[in-house]
Coordinates of C-alpha atoms in Angstrom, one line a residue:
Chain A
M13 CA -12.3 -50.0 -39.3
T14 CA -11.3 -46.6 -37.6
E15 CA -13.2 -43.6 -39.2
T16 CA -13.3 -39.8 -38.0
L17 CA -17.2 -39.8 -36.6
P18 CA -18.9 -36.3 -36.5
P19 CA -18.8 -34.6 -32.9
A20 CA -21.8 -34.6 -31.0
R21 CA -24.7 -32.2 -30.7
I22 CA -27.2 -31.5 -28.1
L23 CA -30.1 -29.4 -30.0
H24 CA -33.2 -27.9 -28.8
A25 CA -36.8 -30.0 -29.5
G26 CA -39.0 -27.3 -27.7
D27 CA -39.5 -27.2 -23.8
A28 CA -39.5 -30.5 -23.3
A29 CA -37.1 -32.8 -25.6
F30 CA -33.4 -32.6 -26.1
V31 CA -32.1 -34.2 -29.4
I32 CA -28.5 -35.6 -29.1
E33 CA -27.4 -36.0 -32.8
L34 CA -24.4 -37.9 -33.5
G35 CA -24.5 -37.4 -37.3
E36 CA -26.5 -36.8 -40.0
T37 CA -26.2 -39.8 -42.4
V38 CA -27.3 -43.3 -42.6
D39 CA -24.0 -45.2 -41.2
P40 CA -23.8 -48.2 -39.5
A41 CA -21.4 -47.1 -37.0
I42 CA -23.5 -43.8 -36.3
N43 CA -26.5 -45.4 -35.4
D44 CA -24.3 -48.0 -33.1
R45 CA -23.3 -45.7 -31.5
I46 CA -27.3 -44.0 -30.9
L47 CA -28.4 -47.3 -29.9
A48 CA -25.2 -47.5 -27.3
L49 CA -25.8 -44.3 -26.1
D50 CA -29.5 -45.5 -25.6
A51 CA -28.7 -47.9 -23.3
R52 CA -26.2 -46.0 -21.3
L53 CA -29.0 -43.4 -20.6
R54 CA -31.8 -46.1 -19.9
E55 CA -29.6 -47.4 -17.6
A56 CA -28.7 -43.9 -16.0
A57 CA -32.7 -43.3 -15.5
L58 CA -31.9 -39.4 -15.0
P59 CA -34.3 -37.7 -13.1
G60 CA -37.2 -36.2 -15.4
V61 CA -36.5 -38.0 -18.5
T62 CA -39.5 -39.7 -19.6
E63 CA -38.8 -41.5 -22.9
L64 CA -35.8 -42.3 -25.1
V65 CA -36.7 -42.3 -29.4
P66 CA -33.4 -43.8 -31.1
T67 CA -33.5 -42.9 -34.6
Y68 CA -30.9 -43.3 -37.4
R69 CA -28.5 -41.1 -36.1
S70 CA -30.0 -39.0 -33.3
L71 CA -31.6 -39.9 -29.5
L72 CA -34.6 -37.6 -29.2
V73 CA -34.9 -37.4 -25.0
H74 CA -38.0 -36.4 -23.6
F75 CA -38.1 -35.0 -20.4
D76 CA -41.2 -33.3 -18.1
P77 CA -40.4 -29.8 -17.2
D78 CA -42.6 -29.6 -14.4
A79 CA -40.7 -32.4 -12.7
V80 CA -36.9 -31.5 -13.4
D81 CA -35.1 -28.2 -14.4
G82 CA -34.5 -28.3 -18.4
L83 CA -31.2 -26.5 -17.8
E84 CA -30.4 -28.8 -15.3
L85 CA -30.9 -31.9 -17.2
L86 CA -28.9 -30.1 -20.3
G87 CA -26.0 -29.4 -17.9
R88 CA -25.9 -33.2 -17.3
L89 CA -26.1 -34.2 -20.8
R90 CA -23.4 -32.2 -21.7
G91 CA -21.4 -33.5 -19.1
L92 CA -21.8 -37.2 -20.1
D93 CA -19.0 -38.4 -22.7
L94 CA -21.7 -38.6 -25.7
E95 CA -19.3 -39.9 -28.1
H96 CA -17.9 -42.4 -26.5
P97 CA -21.0 -44.4 -24.9
G98 CA -19.4 -47.7 -25.7
E99 CA -20.8 -51.0 -26.8
A100 CA -24.2 -51.1 -28.6
P101 CA -26.1 -54.0 -27.6
A102 CA -26.6 -57.3 -29.5
G103 CA -29.3 -57.6 -31.7
R104 CA -31.2 -60.2 -32.4
A105 CA -31.5 -62.2 -35.8
W106 CA -34.6 -62.6 -37.7
T107 CA -36.0 -64.8 -40.8
V108 CA -39.1 -63.1 -42.1
P109 CA -41.1 -65.0 -44.6
V110 CA -42.0 -62.9 -47.8
C111 CA -44.7 -63.8 -50.5
Y112 CA -43.3 -61.7 -53.5
G113 CA -45.3 -60.7 -56.6
G114 CA -48.8 -60.6 -57.3
E115 CA -51.3 -59.4 -54.9
H116 CA -49.0 -59.2 -52.3
G117 CA -46.3 -57.2 -54.1
V118 CA -48.6 -55.4 -56.7
D119 CA -44.7 -53.2 -57.8
L120 CA -42.5 -56.4 -57.9
E121 CA -42.9 -56.0 -61.8
E122 CA -42.5 -52.7 -62.6
V123 CA -39.4 -52.1 -59.8
A124 CA -37.6 -55.4 -62.0
E125 CA -38.3 -53.5 -65.4
R126 CA -37.1 -50.3 -64.1
H127 CA -34.0 -51.8 -63.3
G128 CA -33.5 -54.3 -66.2
L129 CA -34.0 -57.1 -63.9
T130 CA -36.3 -60.5 -64.6
V131 CA -38.6 -60.6 -61.5
E132 CA -36.7 -64.0 -60.1
E133 CA -34.0 -61.9 -59.8
A134 CA -35.1 -59.0 -58.4
V135 CA -36.7 -61.2 -55.5
R136 CA -33.2 -63.0 -55.4
L137 CA -31.7 -59.9 -54.7
H138 CA -34.1 -58.9 -52.3
A139 CA -34.4 -61.9 -50.7
G140 CA -30.5 -62.4 -50.6
G141 CA -29.8 -59.1 -48.5
T142 CA -29.0 -59.3 -44.8
Y143 CA -30.5 -56.0 -43.9
R144 CA -29.9 -53.9 -40.4
V145 CA -32.9 -52.6 -38.7
Y146 CA -32.0 -48.8 -38.3
M147 CA -35.0 -47.4 -36.4
I148 CA -38.6 -48.5 -35.7
G149 CA -40.9 -45.1 -36.5
F150 CA -43.7 -43.7 -38.5
A151 CA -45.8 -46.5 -37.5
P152 CA -46.4 -48.8 -34.7
G153 CA -43.9 -51.7 -35.1
F154 CA -42.8 -50.4 -38.7
A155 CA -38.8 -51.5 -39.5
Y156 CA -36.6 -49.1 -41.4
L157 CA -34.0 -51.1 -43.1
G158 CA -30.5 -50.6 -44.2
G159 CA -28.6 -53.0 -46.9
L160 CA -30.6 -52.7 -50.2
D161 CA -28.7 -53.9 -52.6
Q162 CA -27.7 -51.0 -55.3
R163 CA -29.5 -52.8 -58.3
L164 CA -32.7 -52.0 -56.1
H165 CA -32.3 -48.4 -54.9
T166 CA -35.6 -46.8 -56.5
P167 CA -37.0 -43.6 -55.6
R168 CA -40.3 -43.1 -54.1
R169 CA -43.4 -42.9 -56.1
V170 CA -44.6 -39.5 -57.4
N171 CA -48.3 -40.1 -56.1
P172 CA -48.1 -41.6 -52.7
R173 CA -50.7 -44.8 -51.9
L174 CA -53.3 -43.7 -49.3
K175 CA -53.7 -47.3 -48.3
T176 CA -51.3 -50.3 -48.2
P177 CA -51.8 -53.5 -46.5
A178 CA -50.1 -54.2 -43.2
G179 CA -46.9 -56.2 -43.7
S180 CA -46.0 -54.8 -47.0
V181 CA -42.0 -55.3 -47.6
S182 CA -41.4 -52.2 -50.1
V183 CA -38.3 -50.0 -50.8
G184 CA -38.2 -46.6 -51.2
G185 CA -34.9 -44.8 -52.0
I186 CA -31.9 -46.8 -50.7
Q187 CA -34.0 -48.4 -47.9
A188 CA -36.5 -51.1 -47.1
A189 CA -39.2 -51.3 -44.8
I190 CA -41.4 -54.0 -43.3
S191 CA -45.1 -52.3 -42.2
S192 CA -47.2 -53.0 -39.5
V193 CA -50.3 -51.8 -39.8
E194 CA -52.4 -50.4 -42.7
A195 CA -51.0 -47.2 -43.7
P196 CA -50.1 -44.7 -46.6
S197 CA -46.8 -45.0 -48.4
G198 CA -44.9 -43.4 -51.1
W199 CA -42.7 -46.6 -51.3
H200 CA -42.9 -49.8 -53.7
L201 CA -44.6 -53.0 -52.4
L202 CA -42.4 -56.0 -53.5
G203 CA -44.1 -58.4 -51.5
Q204 CA -46.1 -59.1 -48.1
T205 CA -45.4 -61.2 -45.1
P206 CA -47.7 -62.7 -42.8
V207 CA -46.0 -61.9 -39.6
R208 CA -47.4 -59.1 -37.8
A209 CA -44.5 -56.4 -36.9
F210 CA -47.2 -55.2 -34.1
D211 CA -50.0 -57.0 -32.7
P212 CA -51.3 -55.1 -29.6
G213 CA -53.2 -58.0 -28.7
R214 CA -50.3 -60.9 -28.5
E215 CA -47.1 -61.0 -26.1
P216 CA -44.7 -59.4 -27.0
P217 CA -47.0 -56.7 -29.2
F218 CA -43.6 -55.9 -31.1
L219 CA -41.0 -58.6 -32.8
F220 CA -38.6 -56.0 -34.3
A221 CA -36.2 -53.5 -32.6
A222 CA -33.5 -50.8 -33.8
G223 CA -30.2 -52.9 -33.9
D224 CA -31.7 -56.3 -35.0
T225 CA -30.8 -57.9 -38.7
V226 CA -33.4 -59.4 -41.0
R227 CA -33.3 -61.8 -43.7
F228 CA -35.9 -62.6 -45.7
R229 CA -37.3 -66.4 -47.0
P230 CA -39.3 -66.3 -50.0
I231 CA -42.8 -68.2 -49.5
D232 CA -45.4 -69.2 -52.0
A233 CA -49.2 -67.7 -51.6
A234 CA -50.3 -71.3 -49.9
E235 CA -48.0 -70.9 -47.3
F236 CA -48.7 -67.3 -46.9
A237 CA -52.4 -67.8 -46.5
A238 CA -51.7 -71.0 -44.0
L239 CA -49.0 -68.6 -42.3
A240 CA -51.6 -65.3 -42.2
A241 CA -54.2 -67.6 -40.7
R242 CA -51.9 -68.4 -37.8
A243 CA -50.7 -64.8 -37.2
A244 CA -54.4 -64.0 -36.6
D245 CA -54.4 -66.1 -33.8
G246 CA -51.5 -64.5 -31.9
D247 CA -49.2 -66.6 -33.1
P248 CA -45.5 -64.1 -33.7
L249 CA -45.0 -66.9 -36.7
I250 CA -41.0 -65.9 -36.0
R251 CA -38.5 -66.4 -33.3
P252 CA -35.1 -64.1 -32.9
E253 CA -31.8 -65.7 -32.9
P254 CA -28.2 -64.4 -31.8
A255 CA -27.7 -61.8 -34.1
S256 CA -24.2 -63.9 -34.7
E257 CA -26.4 -66.2 -37.1
H258 CA -26.5 -63.5 -40.0
A259 CA -22.7 -62.7 -39.4
S260 CA -21.3 -63.0 -42.9
Chain B
M23 CA -77.0 -52.3 -14.1
S24 CA -73.7 -50.1 -14.1
D25 CA -73.5 -46.5 -14.5
R26 CA -72.9 -45.0 -17.9
L27 CA -73.0 -42.0 -20.0
L28 CA -74.5 -42.8 -23.4
V29 CA -73.1 -41.4 -26.3
R30 CA -76.4 -40.2 -28.4
A31 CA -74.5 -38.3 -31.3
P32 CA -70.4 -37.8 -31.2
G33 CA -70.5 -34.5 -33.8
P34 CA -68.0 -34.7 -36.2
L35 CA -65.1 -35.9 -34.1
A36 CA -65.0 -37.0 -30.3
T37 CA -62.2 -39.8 -28.8
L38 CA -61.2 -40.4 -25.7
Q39 CA -58.0 -39.1 -24.6
D40 CA -55.7 -39.2 -21.3
A41 CA -52.3 -37.0 -21.2
G42 CA -51.1 -39.4 -23.6
R43 CA -49.0 -42.9 -24.4
R44 CA -45.5 -42.9 -22.9
G45 CA -42.7 -45.2 -23.4
Y46 CA -43.7 -46.3 -27.1
Q47 CA -42.4 -43.8 -29.3
R48 CA -39.1 -46.0 -30.1
L49 CA -41.3 -48.7 -31.0
G50 CA -43.1 -46.4 -33.5
V51 CA -46.6 -45.7 -31.1
S52 CA -47.5 -42.1 -31.3
G53 CA -48.0 -40.2 -28.1
S54 CA -51.7 -39.4 -29.1
G55 CA -53.4 -37.2 -25.7
P56 CA -55.3 -34.3 -25.9
M57 CA -54.9 -31.4 -28.2
D58 CA -54.9 -28.9 -25.7
R59 CA -53.6 -30.2 -22.9
L60 CA -54.1 -27.1 -20.7
A61 CA -58.1 -27.3 -21.4
H62 CA -57.3 -31.0 -20.5
E63 CA -55.8 -30.8 -17.4
A64 CA -58.2 -27.8 -16.1
A65 CA -61.7 -29.8 -16.9
N66 CA -59.7 -32.8 -14.8
R67 CA -59.0 -30.5 -12.3
M68 CA -62.1 -28.9 -12.3
A69 CA -64.0 -32.3 -11.7
G70 CA -62.1 -33.1 -9.3
N71 CA -59.6 -35.5 -10.9
P72 CA -56.1 -36.5 -11.2
P73 CA -54.1 -34.8 -13.8
G74 CA -54.3 -37.4 -17.0
T75 CA -57.6 -39.1 -16.2
V76 CA -59.4 -40.0 -19.2
A77 CA -61.8 -37.4 -20.7
V78 CA -63.9 -36.8 -24.0
E79 CA -62.5 -34.9 -26.5
L80 CA -64.7 -33.1 -28.7
A81 CA -64.0 -31.2 -32.4
L82 CA -66.5 -28.3 -33.2
G83 CA -69.3 -29.5 -31.0
G84 CA -72.6 -31.8 -31.8
L85 CA -71.7 -34.2 -28.7
V86 CA -75.0 -35.4 -26.9
L87 CA -74.3 -37.6 -23.9
E88 CA -77.4 -39.0 -21.9
V89 CA -76.7 -39.7 -18.0
A90 CA -77.6 -43.3 -17.2
A91 CA -75.9 -43.1 -13.7
E92 CA -78.0 -41.9 -10.1
R93 CA -75.7 -38.8 -10.6
V94 CA -72.1 -37.6 -12.1
R95 CA -70.1 -34.7 -12.1
L96 CA -68.9 -33.4 -15.3
A97 CA -66.4 -30.4 -16.3
F98 CA -66.0 -28.9 -19.9
A99 CA -63.3 -26.6 -20.7
G100 CA -61.7 -26.1 -23.8
G101 CA -62.5 -23.3 -26.6
T102 CA -66.1 -21.8 -25.9
F103 CA -69.0 -24.5 -26.8
E104 CA -72.8 -24.1 -26.5
L105 CA -73.9 -26.0 -23.9
Q106 CA -77.2 -27.2 -23.0
I107 CA -78.7 -29.5 -20.2
D108 CA -81.6 -30.7 -21.2
D109 CA -83.4 -27.6 -22.5
K110 CA -81.1 -25.5 -19.7
P111 CA -78.4 -23.4 -21.5
M112 CA -75.3 -23.3 -18.8
P113 CA -71.9 -21.6 -19.5
W114 CA -68.9 -23.6 -20.8
W115 CA -65.9 -24.0 -18.6
S116 CA -67.7 -25.3 -15.6
C117 CA -68.7 -28.1 -13.7
V118 CA -72.1 -29.2 -13.2
T119 CA -73.8 -32.5 -11.4
V120 CA -76.0 -34.0 -13.9
H121 CA -78.6 -36.8 -13.0
R122 CA -80.3 -40.4 -14.8
G123 CA -81.9 -39.3 -17.8
Q124 CA -80.7 -35.4 -18.2
M125 CA -79.2 -35.0 -21.9
V126 CA -76.1 -33.1 -22.2
R127 CA -75.6 -31.2 -25.7
I128 CA -72.8 -29.8 -26.4
G129 CA -73.4 -27.0 -29.5
R130 CA -71.6 -25.4 -32.2
A131 CA -68.1 -23.5 -31.0
Q132 CA -68.0 -20.3 -30.4
A133 CA -64.8 -20.2 -30.3
G134 CA -61.6 -22.5 -30.7
V135 CA -61.7 -26.4 -32.1
W136 CA -61.6 -28.9 -29.4
G137 CA -63.6 -29.2 -26.2
Y138 CA -63.1 -31.6 -23.3
V139 CA -65.5 -33.2 -21.0
A140 CA -64.0 -34.8 -17.9
I141 CA -65.9 -37.0 -15.7
A142 CA -65.8 -37.5 -11.9
G143 CA -64.2 -40.6 -10.9
G144 CA -63.3 -41.3 -14.8
L145 CA -64.2 -44.2 -16.9
A146 CA -63.8 -47.9 -16.6
L147 CA -62.1 -48.9 -19.5
P148 CA -59.0 -51.1 -20.2
A149 CA -55.6 -49.3 -21.6
Q150 CA -54.0 -50.5 -24.3
L151 CA -49.9 -49.9 -24.1
G152 CA -50.4 -48.4 -20.6
S153 CA -53.1 -45.6 -21.8
H154 CA -56.0 -44.9 -22.7
A155 CA -55.1 -42.5 -25.6
T156 CA -57.1 -43.1 -28.6
H157 CA -55.0 -43.2 -32.0
T158 CA -57.2 -44.2 -34.7
L159 CA -54.3 -44.9 -37.3
S160 CA -53.0 -47.4 -35.1
R161 CA -56.4 -48.5 -33.5
L162 CA -55.3 -48.3 -30.3
G163 CA -56.8 -46.8 -27.0
G164 CA -60.5 -45.2 -26.3
I165 CA -63.0 -47.9 -27.2
E166 CA -61.6 -50.1 -30.0
G167 CA -59.0 -47.4 -30.9
R168 CA -61.9 -45.6 -32.8
P169 CA -63.8 -42.6 -32.4
L170 CA -66.8 -42.5 -30.5
R171 CA -70.3 -42.9 -32.1
A172 CA -73.9 -42.9 -31.6
G173 CA -74.7 -45.8 -29.2
D174 CA -71.4 -46.2 -27.3
A175 CA -71.7 -46.5 -23.7
L176 CA -69.3 -45.0 -21.4
A177 CA -68.7 -46.9 -18.0
L178 CA -68.0 -44.7 -15.1
A179 CA -65.6 -45.8 -12.8
E180 CA -66.9 -44.3 -9.6
L181 CA -70.2 -42.6 -8.6
E182 CA -70.0 -39.7 -7.3
P183 CA -69.8 -39.9 -3.9
S184 CA -71.8 -36.9 -2.3
P185 CA -73.0 -33.6 -3.5
H186 CA -70.8 -30.7 -4.9
P187 CA -71.6 -27.1 -5.7
D188 CA -72.3 -26.4 -9.3
L189 CA -69.2 -23.9 -10.5
M190 CA -67.8 -22.0 -13.2
L191 CA -64.6 -20.2 -14.3
P192 CA -65.0 -17.0 -14.9
D193 CA -61.5 -16.2 -16.6
P194 CA -60.7 -18.9 -19.1
P195 CA -57.3 -18.7 -21.0
P196 CA -57.7 -16.2 -24.0
A197 CA -57.2 -17.2 -27.5
R198 CA -53.4 -16.5 -28.5
E199 CA -52.4 -15.2 -32.3
V200 CA -48.7 -14.6 -31.1
I201 CA -47.4 -18.4 -30.7
R202 CA -44.0 -18.9 -29.4
A203 CA -41.4 -21.2 -30.7
V204 CA -37.8 -22.3 -29.7
P205 CA -36.0 -22.1 -33.0
G206 CA -34.4 -25.8 -33.7
P207 CA -33.6 -28.7 -33.9
Q208 CA -32.7 -28.0 -37.9
D209 CA -33.0 -24.4 -38.0
D210 CA -29.4 -24.7 -39.5
Y211 CA -31.2 -26.1 -42.4
F212 CA -32.8 -23.1 -43.5
T213 CA -31.3 -19.5 -45.1
P214 CA -31.7 -16.5 -42.9
A215 CA -34.6 -15.1 -45.2
G216 CA -36.5 -18.0 -44.9
L217 CA -35.7 -18.0 -40.7
A218 CA -37.1 -14.3 -41.5
A219 CA -39.8 -15.7 -43.0
F220 CA -41.1 -17.8 -40.8
F221 CA -40.8 -15.8 -37.9
G222 CA -42.2 -12.6 -40.1
E223 CA -45.8 -11.5 -40.9
G224 CA -47.7 -14.7 -39.8
Y225 CA -49.6 -17.2 -41.4
R226 CA -53.1 -19.1 -41.4
V227 CA -54.3 -22.4 -40.4
S228 CA -55.6 -24.5 -43.3
A229 CA -58.2 -26.7 -44.3
Q230 CA -55.6 -29.3 -43.8
A231 CA -55.7 -29.3 -40.0
D232 CA -56.2 -32.5 -37.8
R233 CA -55.1 -34.6 -34.5
M234 CA -51.7 -35.5 -36.8
G235 CA -51.2 -31.8 -37.9
Y236 CA -52.0 -28.6 -39.2
R237 CA -50.6 -27.4 -42.4
L238 CA -50.3 -23.5 -42.7
E239 CA -51.0 -21.1 -45.2
G240 CA -48.4 -18.4 -45.6
P241 CA -45.1 -17.3 -46.4
Q242 CA -42.9 -19.8 -48.4
V243 CA -39.9 -21.2 -45.6
E244 CA -36.8 -21.0 -48.3
H245 CA -34.2 -24.2 -47.3
A246 CA -30.8 -23.9 -47.4
K247 CA -29.8 -27.3 -48.2
G248 CA -32.5 -29.2 -49.2
F249 CA -35.5 -30.3 -47.6
N250 CA -34.9 -34.0 -47.0
I251 CA -33.0 -35.1 -43.8
V252 CA -32.1 -38.6 -42.2
S253 CA -35.4 -39.3 -40.4
D254 CA -35.4 -38.6 -36.9
G255 CA -37.4 -37.7 -33.9
T256 CA -40.6 -35.4 -33.8
V257 CA -42.0 -33.6 -30.4
A258 CA -45.9 -32.2 -30.1
G259 CA -45.3 -28.8 -32.0
S260 CA -42.4 -29.8 -34.1
V261 CA -42.5 -27.3 -37.2
Q262 CA -41.5 -29.2 -40.5
V263 CA -41.4 -27.8 -43.6
P264 CA -41.6 -29.8 -46.4
G265 CA -40.2 -29.4 -50.1
M266 CA -43.2 -26.5 -51.4
G267 CA -41.4 -24.6 -48.3
T268 CA -45.0 -24.0 -46.6
P269 CA -44.9 -25.5 -42.8
I270 CA -47.1 -28.1 -40.7
V271 CA -46.9 -28.0 -37.4
L272 CA -47.0 -31.8 -36.2
M273 CA -49.9 -32.3 -33.0
A274 CA -50.9 -35.0 -31.0
D275 CA -51.3 -38.0 -33.1
R276 CA -48.1 -37.1 -35.1
Q277 CA -45.9 -39.9 -36.8
T278 CA -43.0 -40.8 -34.2
T279 CA -40.0 -39.9 -37.0
G280 CA -39.7 -37.3 -39.9
G281 CA -37.9 -36.7 -42.6
Y282 CA -38.2 -32.9 -43.2
P283 CA -36.1 -30.6 -41.3
K284 CA -37.8 -28.8 -38.4
I285 CA -37.1 -25.3 -38.0
A286 CA -38.7 -24.6 -34.8
T287 CA -40.8 -26.5 -32.0
V288 CA -43.8 -24.6 -30.5
I289 CA -43.3 -24.1 -26.8
G290 CA -45.8 -26.4 -24.5
A291 CA -47.3 -23.3 -23.1
D292 CA -48.6 -22.1 -26.6
L293 CA -49.2 -25.2 -28.3
P294 CA -52.7 -25.5 -26.7
A295 CA -53.8 -22.3 -28.1
L296 CA -52.5 -23.0 -31.7
A297 CA -54.5 -26.2 -31.4
Q298 CA -57.5 -23.7 -30.7
I299 CA -56.9 -22.0 -33.9
A300 CA -59.9 -23.0 -36.7
P301 CA -58.7 -23.6 -40.8
G302 CA -58.7 -19.8 -41.7
G303 CA -57.5 -18.5 -38.6
R304 CA -54.0 -16.3 -37.9
L305 CA -51.4 -16.8 -36.2
R306 CA -47.5 -15.1 -36.1
F307 CA -44.6 -17.2 -34.6
Q308 CA -42.1 -15.2 -32.3
S309 CA -38.8 -16.6 -31.3
V310 CA -38.1 -17.4 -28.2
S311 CA -35.4 -19.0 -26.0
F312 CA -35.3 -22.4 -24.2
E313 CA -35.3 -20.7 -21.0
Q314 CA -38.3 -18.1 -21.8
A315 CA -39.9 -21.4 -23.1
L316 CA -39.5 -22.8 -19.8
E317 CA -40.4 -19.7 -17.6
A318 CA -43.7 -19.4 -20.0
R319 CA -44.4 -23.6 -18.6
R320 CA -44.1 -22.3 -15.2
V321 CA -46.5 -19.5 -15.8
M322 CA -48.9 -21.9 -17.6
R323 CA -48.3 -24.6 -14.4
G324 CA -49.2 -21.7 -11.5
W325 CA -52.7 -21.1 -13.8
L326 CA -53.5 -24.8 -13.4
D327 CA -52.5 -24.6 -9.6
R328 CA -54.4 -21.5 -8.7
L329 CA -57.6 -22.7 -10.8
A330 CA -59.1 -24.3 -7.9
D331 CA -59.2 -20.3 -6.3
R332 CA -61.1 -18.9 -9.1
L333 CA -63.9 -21.0 -9.7
E334 CA -67.2 -19.3 -8.6
P335 CA -70.6 -20.7 -8.0
L336 CA -72.3 -21.1 -11.2
R337 CA -74.8 -18.6 -12.8
T338 CA -77.4 -19.7 -14.9
G339 CA -80.5 -19.2 -17.1
A340 CA -81.5 -15.3 -16.1
D341 CA -78.0 -14.5 -15.6
L342 CA -77.1 -15.5 -19.1
D343 CA -77.5 -13.3 -22.0
P344 CA -80.8 -14.3 -24.0
A345 CA -79.3 -13.1 -26.9
R346 CA -77.1 -16.2 -27.1
L347 CA -80.0 -18.7 -26.5
L348 CA -81.0 -17.5 -30.0
G349 CA -77.9 -18.3 -31.9
L350 CA -78.0 -21.9 -30.4
N351 CA -77.5 -24.5 -33.1
L352 CA -76.9 -27.7 -31.6
I353 CA -75.8 -31.2 -33.4
G354 CA -77.1 -30.6 -37.3
G355 CA -75.1 -27.5 -37.3
V356 CA -71.6 -28.8 -37.4
T357 CA -72.8 -31.5 -39.9
A358 CA -72.3 -31.8 -43.6
G359 CA -71.5 -28.8 -45.3
D360 CA -69.4 -27.1 -42.6
P361 CA -66.2 -25.4 -44.0
L362 CA -64.7 -26.1 -40.8
R363 CA -65.4 -29.8 -40.9
E364 CA -63.6 -30.1 -43.5
G365 CA -60.1 -31.6 -42.8
L366 CA -60.5 -32.3 -39.3
V367 CA -62.6 -35.9 -39.8
P368 CA -59.5 -38.3 -39.9

């Protein structure tokens, strides 16, 4: 697919970071370019650059202003071909078990009803999709997913919940998510996975990364309980496959 | 038995903080670290530690430590707090050697919000994701990822090797009301009137102020094209403006990404001063260029580099104003019912 992508912009984020922005929309082509640029800059290991944070459509470049002249670094970044960063690294493919509805997904019925679907149809639509991990953000390991079926697009709750359980599988607007730790959220909870996207005591502590793809596998409450017990002992429960496994 | 500092009372909020957690923001992990980086580094320098050594950060006062070691050198910095070693008043912004059985009592904040206690030699403590910085929301760092509580024992990494004179800093950094900020990254999401309002007459810090962010009260900032952006990264000092039009300054424990446009970023040299403004306190934003922000940081760095030269022998007792002693309001003064406490506990 050929298309014209917006030009790259380098924006100021104070005196210890720049934002390299390659677009302002949710677009897999833009996200691919961000992930490719992230890989290039990690490889380049520019002096003074301390941390890179890829998001949907921008790359936050943290630097240590005591270690490098900010103007010099800005010049170096401007000298890069930001719009042609090459290929994004290949993502991995995950199949994530989810227990839908009931105490594990308290908003499932309401979301189905709002869209004129039966609960079974809503689960089929959600579990039938292939999702792209656009970004890990908000909380440790929290995965923002794109690719939600239009029939499940649901505006965020007017009153966010102050607490939602770890492992919540939710939808908000056009997006879907897998949460990692107990956190406030205004999204609708369709189900819960026993998989711990973040467990600081486990190796590796994190599972998902930007550029990965995710599918869901419905499980019942009994399987959820059995898997949750294993996850509590540090079992990641799922292993990644090459992304081609999810190619349609 | 190992050498320790015992937490007898934590006050409203005390956490362990090093320079922050680096390298995991791409995985959603907040950078955390001290609210006032200048004071944190000053405390460590006074204690003879490398910058970034883990120290105790306390909010508003009320921290009481008991020394369970032959001796240890402690340094105090950040804001202005009442300080007593046993019953003897001591100046804040000082460095003193304390001995077994002594009680270190930090009273109410006279100015500022955040205080630091640096421990010479640091603490023996396992790191999590490469850092000791406590992030309570993700339960990382410090002790079990939580605030300190009465009964906690902080194991000293090493015993003070040799006696060292007690010192004080006569000229701690002053409070600032003018807070400099570099416009962007999303200043183009605001109308000229909105930008003028933001850099105009000024704001007050609201009661909703904690380690994640400070919500401000004051002029509404007008958006030019809605108040939703596709989420991107945040830094300490990012000023985001949600739909209601009043700014929120993101602080140490901020979430790593956000979906509101960010009108400006508080410069690194002034974020410590902003952090020290208590709820109800006033501030005014001044627009500066990236180059000016870098220069301000060089000035701050120079202040830290010359800190050791400005330390003086400690004066205590008769040299201190006795009226200040009558004003002492230890531990009890910062518990329930204190309006400053509202919004500062997690």
